[in-house]
Tab-separated table of C-alpha atoms in Angstrom:
chain	number	residue	atom	x	y	z
A	1	UNK	CA	49.068	219.016	268.740
A	2	UNK	CA	46.891	217.646	271.561
A	3	UNK	CA	43.221	218.213	272.299
A	4	UNK	CA	44.219	221.116	274.548
A	5	UNK	CA	45.665	222.896	271.526
A	6	UNK	CA	42.318	223.133	269.708
A	7	UNK	CA	38.856	224.422	270.567
A	8	UNK	CA	35.639	223.267	268.848
A	9	UNK	CA	33.640	226.363	267.943
A	10	UNK	CA	30.811	225.365	265.584
A	11	UNK	CA	29.464	222.284	263.865
A	12	UNK	CA	28.373	222.106	260.216
A	13	UNK	CA	25.989	219.167	259.738
A	14	UNK	CA	25.339	219.582	256.002
A	15	UNK	CA	28.813	218.910	254.580
A	16	UNK	CA	30.565	215.529	254.969
A	17	UNK	CA	34.275	216.195	254.491
A	18	UNK	CA	36.824	213.740	253.151
A	19	UNK	CA	39.719	215.854	254.464
A	20	UNK	CA	40.247	218.803	256.789
A	21	UNK	CA	40.364	222.283	255.244
A	22	UNK	CA	42.255	225.093	256.922
A	23	UNK	CA	45.518	226.468	258.265
A	24	UNK	CA	47.466	226.657	261.521
A	25	UNK	CA	44.855	228.963	263.056
A	26	UNK	CA	41.551	227.357	262.104
A	27	UNK	CA	40.229	224.333	260.270
A	28	UNK	CA	36.984	222.817	259.108
A	29	UNK	CA	37.493	219.153	259.969
A	30	UNK	CA	35.578	215.884	259.691
A	31	UNK	CA	34.676	214.172	262.944
A	32	UNK	CA	37.353	211.511	262.334
A	33	UNK	CA	40.141	214.122	262.061
A	34	UNK	CA	42.867	213.372	264.614
A	35	UNK	CA	42.335	216.726	266.347
A	36	UNK	CA	38.581	216.212	266.691
A	37	UNK	CA	39.157	212.595	267.763
A	38	UNK	CA	41.495	213.826	270.508
A	39	UNK	CA	38.886	216.343	271.651
A	40	UNK	CA	36.256	213.594	271.800
A	41	UNK	CA	38.511	211.436	273.958
A	42	UNK	CA	39.249	214.325	276.312
A	43	UNK	CA	35.649	215.568	276.438
A	44	UNK	CA	33.129	212.676	276.349
A	45	UNK	CA	30.233	215.150	276.202
A	46	UNK	CA	31.548	216.403	272.846
A	47	UNK	CA	31.554	212.834	271.575
A	48	UNK	CA	27.938	212.397	272.757
A	49	UNK	CA	26.942	215.727	271.203
A	50	UNK	CA	28.397	214.788	267.806
A	51	UNK	CA	26.730	211.376	267.996
A	52	UNK	CA	23.281	212.912	268.385
A	53	UNK	CA	22.939	214.060	264.753
A	54	UNK	CA	20.822	212.397	262.078
A	55	UNK	CA	19.289	213.375	258.762
A	56	UNK	CA	15.558	213.808	258.291
A	57	UNK	CA	15.097	210.084	257.767
A	58	UNK	CA	16.958	208.975	260.859
A	59	UNK	CA	20.307	208.148	259.247
A	60	UNK	CA	22.900	208.984	261.904
A	61	UNK	CA	26.142	210.843	261.191
A	62	UNK	CA	28.730	213.019	262.897
A	63	UNK	CA	28.886	216.633	261.667
A	64	UNK	CA	31.989	218.473	260.528
A	65	UNK	CA	33.555	220.698	263.172
A	66	UNK	CA	35.061	224.159	262.893
A	67	UNK	CA	38.038	224.110	265.246
A	68	UNK	CA	40.272	226.983	266.331
A	69	UNK	CA	43.815	227.039	267.646
A	70	UNK	CA	43.433	227.599	271.387
A	71	UNK	CA	46.370	230.029	271.287
A	72	UNK	CA	45.005	232.080	268.380
A	73	UNK	CA	44.834	235.861	268.915
A	74	UNK	CA	41.454	237.021	270.283
A	75	UNK	CA	40.430	238.558	266.943
A	76	UNK	CA	40.166	235.098	265.402
A	77	UNK	CA	37.623	234.068	268.045
A	78	UNK	CA	35.299	236.831	266.910
A	79	UNK	CA	32.316	235.597	264.923
A	80	UNK	CA	33.180	237.969	262.071
A	81	UNK	CA	36.551	236.289	261.505
A	82	UNK	CA	35.050	232.814	261.883
A	83	UNK	CA	32.257	233.600	259.432
A	84	UNK	CA	34.807	234.937	256.942
A	85	UNK	CA	36.748	231.691	257.302
A	86	UNK	CA	33.597	229.729	256.488
A	87	UNK	CA	32.781	232.061	253.586
A	88	UNK	CA	36.119	231.612	251.834
A	89	UNK	CA	35.905	227.815	252.053
A	90	UNK	CA	32.322	227.831	250.813
A	91	UNK	CA	33.127	230.052	247.826
A	92	UNK	CA	36.183	227.958	246.921
A	93	UNK	CA	33.869	224.962	246.685
A	94	UNK	CA	30.698	226.486	245.218
A	95	UNK	CA	32.404	228.472	242.433
A	96	UNK	CA	34.295	225.337	241.364
A	97	UNK	CA	31.221	223.116	241.648
A	98	UNK	CA	29.134	225.500	239.558
A	99	UNK	CA	31.810	225.672	236.864
A	100	UNK	CA	31.985	221.880	236.642
A	101	UNK	CA	28.196	221.600	236.603
A	102	UNK	CA	27.869	223.966	233.641
A	103	UNK	CA	30.376	221.887	231.686
A	104	UNK	CA	29.391	218.390	232.787
A	105	UNK	CA	25.926	218.353	234.386
A	106	UNK	CA	25.398	215.551	236.874
A	107	UNK	CA	23.938	217.164	239.972
A	108	UNK	CA	25.872	215.419	242.753
A	109	UNK	CA	28.063	218.401	243.569
A	110	UNK	CA	28.189	221.081	246.230
A	111	UNK	CA	26.322	223.879	244.471
A	112	UNK	CA	24.702	225.857	247.283
A	113	UNK	CA	26.112	227.633	250.303
A	114	UNK	CA	23.713	225.844	252.673
A	115	UNK	CA	26.199	222.977	252.643
A	116	UNK	CA	28.382	225.189	254.867
A	117	UNK	CA	25.643	226.472	257.164
A	118	UNK	CA	26.711	226.736	260.811
A	119	UNK	CA	24.413	224.886	263.195
A	120	UNK	CA	22.766	227.186	265.784
A	121	UNK	CA	23.296	224.798	268.712
A	122	UNK	CA	26.693	223.955	270.215
A	123	UNK	CA	28.163	222.783	273.496
A	124	UNK	CA	29.110	225.539	275.923
A	125	UNK	CA	32.768	226.233	276.643
A	126	UNK	CA	32.629	223.971	279.706
A	127	UNK	CA	31.393	221.012	277.601
A	128	UNK	CA	28.263	220.666	279.733
A	129	UNK	CA	25.050	222.013	278.175
A	130	UNK	CA	24.041	222.910	274.634
A	131	UNK	CA	23.515	226.573	273.827
A	132	UNK	CA	21.426	227.914	270.969
A	133	UNK	CA	22.274	231.344	269.628
A	134	UNK	CA	20.817	233.250	266.654
A	135	UNK	CA	19.281	236.724	266.285
A	136	UNK	CA	15.967	235.016	267.112
A	137	UNK	CA	16.932	232.718	270.006
A	138	UNK	CA	19.298	232.548	272.929
A	139	UNK	CA	18.852	229.588	275.201
A	140	UNK	CA	20.328	226.517	276.800
A	141	UNK	CA	19.163	222.944	277.088
A	142	UNK	CA	20.182	219.500	278.323
A	143	UNK	CA	22.416	217.448	276.071
A	144	UNK	CA	20.401	214.295	276.807
A	145	UNK	CA	17.366	215.804	275.064
A	146	UNK	CA	19.228	217.205	272.059
A	147	UNK	CA	18.553	215.818	268.559
A	148	UNK	CA	20.602	217.513	265.858
A	149	UNK	CA	19.551	217.389	262.202
A	150	UNK	CA	20.940	218.286	258.826
A	151	UNK	CA	19.004	220.634	256.540
A	152	UNK	CA	15.861	219.167	254.991
A	153	UNK	CA	16.442	221.267	251.867
A	154	UNK	CA	19.534	219.539	250.429
A	155	UNK	CA	21.415	216.247	250.473
A	156	UNK	CA	24.657	215.837	252.394
A	157	UNK	CA	27.029	215.756	249.414
A	158	UNK	CA	30.589	214.677	250.209
A	159	UNK	CA	33.374	217.202	249.597
A	160	UNK	CA	36.886	216.038	248.698
A	161	UNK	CA	40.128	217.781	247.816
A	162	UNK	CA	39.374	217.777	244.076
A	163	UNK	CA	35.998	219.442	244.715
A	164	UNK	CA	37.702	222.607	245.971
A	165	UNK	CA	39.434	225.326	243.960
A	166	UNK	CA	42.780	224.905	245.725
A	167	UNK	CA	44.615	227.945	244.246
A	168	UNK	CA	41.687	230.181	245.164
A	169	UNK	CA	41.435	228.650	248.630
A	170	UNK	CA	45.141	229.238	249.328
A	171	UNK	CA	44.989	232.865	248.166
A	172	UNK	CA	41.838	233.642	250.146
A	173	UNK	CA	43.211	231.930	253.253
A	174	UNK	CA	46.332	234.109	253.078
A	175	UNK	CA	44.230	237.258	252.704
A	176	UNK	CA	41.981	236.151	255.582
A	177	UNK	CA	44.983	235.882	257.884
A	178	UNK	CA	46.351	239.218	256.686
A	179	UNK	CA	43.001	240.932	257.208
A	180	UNK	CA	42.519	239.760	260.810
A	181	UNK	CA	46.161	239.841	261.928
A	182	UNK	CA	46.612	243.492	260.908
A	183	UNK	CA	46.109	246.192	263.531
A	184	UNK	CA	44.813	248.428	260.734
A	185	UNK	CA	43.715	246.195	257.861
A	186	UNK	CA	44.002	247.440	254.289
A	187	UNK	CA	40.765	248.564	252.667
A	188	UNK	CA	41.050	245.955	249.922
A	189	UNK	CA	41.253	243.166	252.521
A	190	UNK	CA	38.184	244.469	254.312
A	191	UNK	CA	36.387	244.777	250.968
A	192	UNK	CA	37.338	241.221	250.039
A	193	UNK	CA	35.907	239.756	253.259
A	194	UNK	CA	32.722	241.805	252.828
A	195	UNK	CA	32.411	240.658	249.243
A	196	UNK	CA	32.888	237.016	250.212
A	197	UNK	CA	30.167	237.368	252.823
A	198	UNK	CA	27.772	238.799	250.245
A	199	UNK	CA	28.742	236.102	247.738
A	200	UNK	CA	28.142	233.396	250.339
A	201	UNK	CA	24.595	234.618	250.884
A	202	UNK	CA	24.132	234.894	247.124
A	203	UNK	CA	25.127	231.222	246.874
A	204	UNK	CA	22.320	230.085	249.181
A	205	UNK	CA	19.135	228.475	247.921
A	206	UNK	CA	16.819	231.202	246.588
A	207	UNK	CA	14.033	229.728	248.723
A	208	UNK	CA	12.547	226.324	249.489
A	209	UNK	CA	9.718	224.420	247.843
A	210	UNK	CA	8.056	227.790	247.278
A	211	UNK	CA	10.890	229.158	245.074
A	212	UNK	CA	9.692	231.552	242.374
A	213	UNK	CA	11.611	233.425	239.697
A	214	UNK	CA	11.327	236.508	241.921
A	215	UNK	CA	13.476	234.671	244.484
A	216	UNK	CA	16.083	233.878	241.845
A	217	UNK	CA	16.100	237.532	240.767
A	218	UNK	CA	16.723	238.587	244.359
A	219	UNK	CA	19.710	236.226	244.619
A	220	UNK	CA	21.114	237.602	241.353
A	221	UNK	CA	20.988	241.016	243.016
A	222	UNK	CA	23.179	239.776	245.858
A	223	UNK	CA	25.739	238.493	243.345
A	224	UNK	CA	25.921	241.930	241.710
A	225	UNK	CA	26.494	243.470	245.129
A	226	UNK	CA	29.372	241.027	245.771
A	227	UNK	CA	31.057	242.227	242.557
A	228	UNK	CA	30.521	245.898	243.379
A	229	UNK	CA	31.972	245.570	246.889
A	230	UNK	CA	35.196	244.228	245.371
A	231	UNK	CA	35.742	247.359	243.272
A	232	UNK	CA	34.682	249.977	245.834
A	233	UNK	CA	37.704	252.291	246.360
A	234	UNK	CA	36.738	253.150	249.944
A	235	UNK	CA	35.912	256.478	251.545
A	236	UNK	CA	33.538	258.595	249.504
A	237	UNK	CA	34.359	256.703	246.299
A	238	UNK	CA	31.801	254.794	244.308
A	239	UNK	CA	31.418	251.342	242.817
A	240	UNK	CA	29.547	250.945	239.561
A	241	UNK	CA	29.135	248.710	236.545
A	242	UNK	CA	32.056	250.186	234.645
A	243	UNK	CA	34.512	249.575	237.468
A	244	UNK	CA	33.402	245.953	237.637
A	245	UNK	CA	33.814	245.609	233.871
A	246	UNK	CA	37.291	247.140	234.090
A	247	UNK	CA	38.237	244.626	236.772
A	248	UNK	CA	36.955	241.689	234.731
A	249	UNK	CA	38.860	242.900	231.668
A	250	UNK	CA	42.112	242.767	233.666
A	251	UNK	CA	41.769	238.999	234.039
A	252	UNK	CA	44.848	237.029	232.885
A	253	UNK	CA	42.897	234.646	230.649
A	254	UNK	CA	43.879	231.000	230.355
A	255	UNK	CA	41.977	230.477	227.085
A	256	UNK	CA	42.271	232.607	223.961
A	257	UNK	CA	38.505	232.556	223.369
A	258	UNK	CA	37.858	234.075	226.793
A	259	UNK	CA	39.873	237.201	225.969
A	260	UNK	CA	38.181	237.975	222.653
A	261	UNK	CA	36.540	241.424	222.583
A	262	UNK	CA	33.447	240.342	220.708
A	263	UNK	CA	30.486	241.290	222.900
A	264	UNK	CA	28.612	244.595	223.157
A	265	UNK	CA	28.522	246.050	226.677
A	266	UNK	CA	27.884	249.442	228.196
A	267	UNK	CA	24.992	251.873	228.059
A	268	UNK	CA	24.012	253.908	225.020
A	269	UNK	CA	27.596	253.818	223.817
A	270	UNK	CA	28.438	250.181	223.194
A	271	UNK	CA	31.945	248.876	223.858
A	272	UNK	CA	33.276	245.531	222.697
A	273	UNK	CA	34.375	243.490	225.691
A	274	UNK	CA	34.843	239.859	226.684
A	275	UNK	CA	32.107	237.288	227.196
A	276	UNK	CA	32.654	237.521	230.967
A	277	UNK	CA	31.918	241.254	230.882
A	278	UNK	CA	28.820	240.653	228.790
A	279	UNK	CA	27.563	238.080	231.316
A	280	UNK	CA	28.111	240.574	234.112
A	281	UNK	CA	26.122	243.136	232.140
A	282	UNK	CA	23.257	240.641	231.938
A	283	UNK	CA	23.492	240.099	235.709
A	284	UNK	CA	23.544	243.855	236.277
A	285	UNK	CA	20.510	244.570	234.104
A	286	UNK	CA	18.654	241.667	235.647
A	287	UNK	CA	19.383	243.075	239.111
A	288	UNK	CA	18.056	246.484	238.108
A	289	UNK	CA	14.826	245.045	236.733
A	290	UNK	CA	14.087	242.930	239.795
A	291	UNK	CA	15.105	245.408	242.507
A	292	UNK	CA	13.664	248.539	240.895
A	293	UNK	CA	10.242	247.017	240.370
A	294	UNK	CA	10.431	246.975	236.569
A	295	UNK	CA	8.157	244.494	234.774
A	296	UNK	CA	9.850	241.075	234.856
A	297	UNK	CA	9.125	237.588	233.610
A	298	UNK	CA	10.893	234.265	233.924
A	299	UNK	CA	12.517	234.974	230.554
A	300	UNK	CA	14.439	237.865	232.140
A	301	UNK	CA	16.626	235.255	233.841
A	302	UNK	CA	17.209	232.945	230.875
A	303	UNK	CA	20.126	233.222	228.453
A	304	UNK	CA	18.711	232.509	224.979
A	305	UNK	CA	21.526	230.394	223.489
A	306	UNK	CA	22.150	227.789	226.190
A	307	UNK	CA	18.650	228.116	227.721
A	308	UNK	CA	20.205	228.381	231.165
A	309	UNK	CA	19.550	230.998	233.820
A	310	UNK	CA	22.063	233.768	234.385
A	311	UNK	CA	22.032	232.689	238.051
A	312	UNK	CA	23.973	229.535	237.104
A	313	UNK	CA	26.818	231.643	235.679
A	314	UNK	CA	27.186	234.005	238.633
A	315	UNK	CA	29.503	231.821	240.755
A	316	UNK	CA	32.104	230.978	238.056
A	317	UNK	CA	31.957	234.611	236.930
A	318	UNK	CA	32.738	235.640	240.505
A	319	UNK	CA	35.767	233.355	240.390
A	320	UNK	CA	36.926	235.254	237.295
A	321	UNK	CA	36.528	238.529	239.193
A	322	UNK	CA	38.574	237.149	242.091
A	323	UNK	CA	41.268	236.064	239.627
A	324	UNK	CA	41.647	239.700	238.578
A	325	UNK	CA	41.209	241.181	242.058
A	326	UNK	CA	43.700	239.052	244.010
A	327	UNK	CA	45.290	238.533	241.377
A	328	UNK	CA	45.642	234.783	240.878
A	329	UNK	CA	48.767	234.445	238.758
A	330	UNK	CA	51.139	231.501	238.600
A	331	UNK	CA	54.362	233.221	239.593
A	332	UNK	CA	56.837	230.344	239.667
A	333	UNK	CA	59.792	230.852	237.349
A	334	UNK	CA	60.085	228.189	234.662
A	335	UNK	CA	63.215	226.022	235.136
A	336	UNK	CA	65.521	225.023	232.341
A	337	UNK	CA	64.144	222.313	230.072
A	338	UNK	CA	67.487	220.563	230.459
A	339	UNK	CA	66.514	219.609	234.002
A	340	UNK	CA	63.784	217.137	233.018
A	341	UNK	CA	62.595	216.408	236.561
A	342	UNK	CA	62.301	220.067	237.592
A	343	UNK	CA	60.717	221.000	234.287
A	344	UNK	CA	58.185	218.182	234.567
A	345	UNK	CA	57.313	219.184	238.126
A	346	UNK	CA	56.888	222.792	236.979
A	347	UNK	CA	54.491	221.785	234.186
A	348	UNK	CA	52.424	219.587	236.519
A	349	UNK	CA	52.236	222.269	239.193
A	350	UNK	CA	51.259	224.943	236.679
A	351	UNK	CA	48.507	222.721	235.267
A	352	UNK	CA	47.124	222.177	238.775
A	353	UNK	CA	47.192	225.914	239.453
A	354	UNK	CA	45.560	226.892	236.157
A	355	UNK	CA	43.008	224.058	236.147
A	356	UNK	CA	40.243	225.828	238.108
A	357	UNK	CA	40.747	229.029	236.083
A	358	UNK	CA	40.364	227.106	232.832
A	359	UNK	CA	37.331	225.339	234.254
A	360	UNK	CA	35.690	228.671	235.123
A	361	UNK	CA	36.414	230.082	231.674
A	362	UNK	CA	35.112	226.957	229.929
A	363	UNK	CA	31.970	227.194	232.060
A	364	UNK	CA	31.335	230.762	230.885
A	365	UNK	CA	31.907	229.721	227.278
A	366	UNK	CA	28.893	227.401	227.489
A	367	UNK	CA	26.817	230.595	227.349
A	368	UNK	CA	27.701	230.794	223.632
A	369	UNK	CA	26.613	227.236	222.820
A	370	UNK	CA	23.146	225.898	221.951
A	371	UNK	CA	21.326	223.907	224.641
A	372	UNK	CA	22.337	220.280	225.082
A	373	UNK	CA	19.950	217.448	224.395
A	374	UNK	CA	17.342	216.478	226.929
A	375	UNK	CA	19.398	213.559	228.194
A	376	UNK	CA	22.410	215.800	228.886
A	377	UNK	CA	20.532	218.348	230.950
A	378	UNK	CA	20.925	218.210	234.690
A	379	UNK	CA	18.121	216.249	236.227
A	380	UNK	CA	16.823	216.785	239.718
A	381	UNK	CA	19.172	215.090	242.153
A	382	UNK	CA	17.551	212.070	243.771
A	383	UNK	CA	18.775	209.550	246.271
A	384	UNK	CA	17.360	206.003	246.271
A	385	UNK	CA	15.784	204.687	249.423
A	386	UNK	CA	18.037	202.345	251.413
C-alpha cells in the first residue's frame, strides 16, 4: 500500500511501539512504520508535526499514529469506532501487564490506560494547520508554533509484541469489525464495545499527585460497571452481581486451582464459588460502599492476605470475564502424535494461546498468598537522569 491508501487520524504520544498493532482497516503504528514513513514523505507537514513532540524534560520523540485505510467504510471514520479500536488495544495490553505485575513486580510495564490517550491536537485533513478538539476546546493554530508533549503523569514505557495479550487482541479485533460492519449489530457486540470503553476509563490513573483512596474507590466502581455491561441482556433486562458471577463461573479454566469452588459468595445465602467470583464480590461490595456513601477507610480496598488493593486485581479479573464472554477457547483439533512436526506445532501454538489465560489465573491466585518480602514489592518506578 502507498501513502494514498492510509489516512493519519490521531497521534498517541504516551506509548512508544515496537511494532504496529491492527488489521486491514486500522492500525496503531510507530512513526517508523512503512505506512507512516510513506505518509511523511508525501506530506512534509506531517513529518514536521510528528517532529515537534518532546517529553516534559525536552527529550524529543515521534508519537505513535492511529492510521485508517482510506477506503474504509464511513462507519470506521466515526470517533466511536476509532475509540473502540483504541480501547481494545489498550485492554489487551493493560490486562496482561497487570497480570504480570501481580506475579512478578517490577514496575516497568504498561499498567494504565493513559498510555493510549489520544492527543487533542492533530493536523487538519489538508495537512496545513493543527486543530484542537475536545468537549472543552475547538480551535486551530499554526504548525510553526506547535509544541506537542507526552503526559507528565507517566513514563513512556515501550510496548512490544510480548507485552500484549495476543489471543484476546485477535478476538476483540474480530468482534470490533463485526460490530461496525453490521447494518444492525448484535446486542452482545454493542455491549462488548460499551464494556471495553468503561474498562478503558477504569484503567486510567485514579488521579494525579492528589490521589486519595476515594479516587481508587471511584475507579473500582467503573470496573464493576464494565463487568455488568457485559452481562446485560438488552431491552428491559437487568444486569446484577449474580449474572456476573454466573459468567465468571463459565470460564474454561487453564489451572485446576482456579476452578475450585472454595470461596463463599452471595448475599445472606452463601454459595461456594471460585476465587475469581470471590474477588468480583469484593469489587462489588467495595463499589457499593464508595458510591452509596457508606463509611469507608483505606482498609476497604486492601485484601488482607496479600496486602494488595482490590484495584490491582480488577484488570486480570476482567480478562477472565472476557474469556467466558467471547469465549476464548483454543479450537484447533489436535493432530495425530505420529506426525511429530504437526503435533509439535500444535503444542507450541496451544501454549501461546493459553499463556495469557494462565497468566491471568496465576495473577488472581496471588490473592491467596501472604505478602512478599519488602524487597519483592513493587517500588515506585523511577528513571535516572541522562
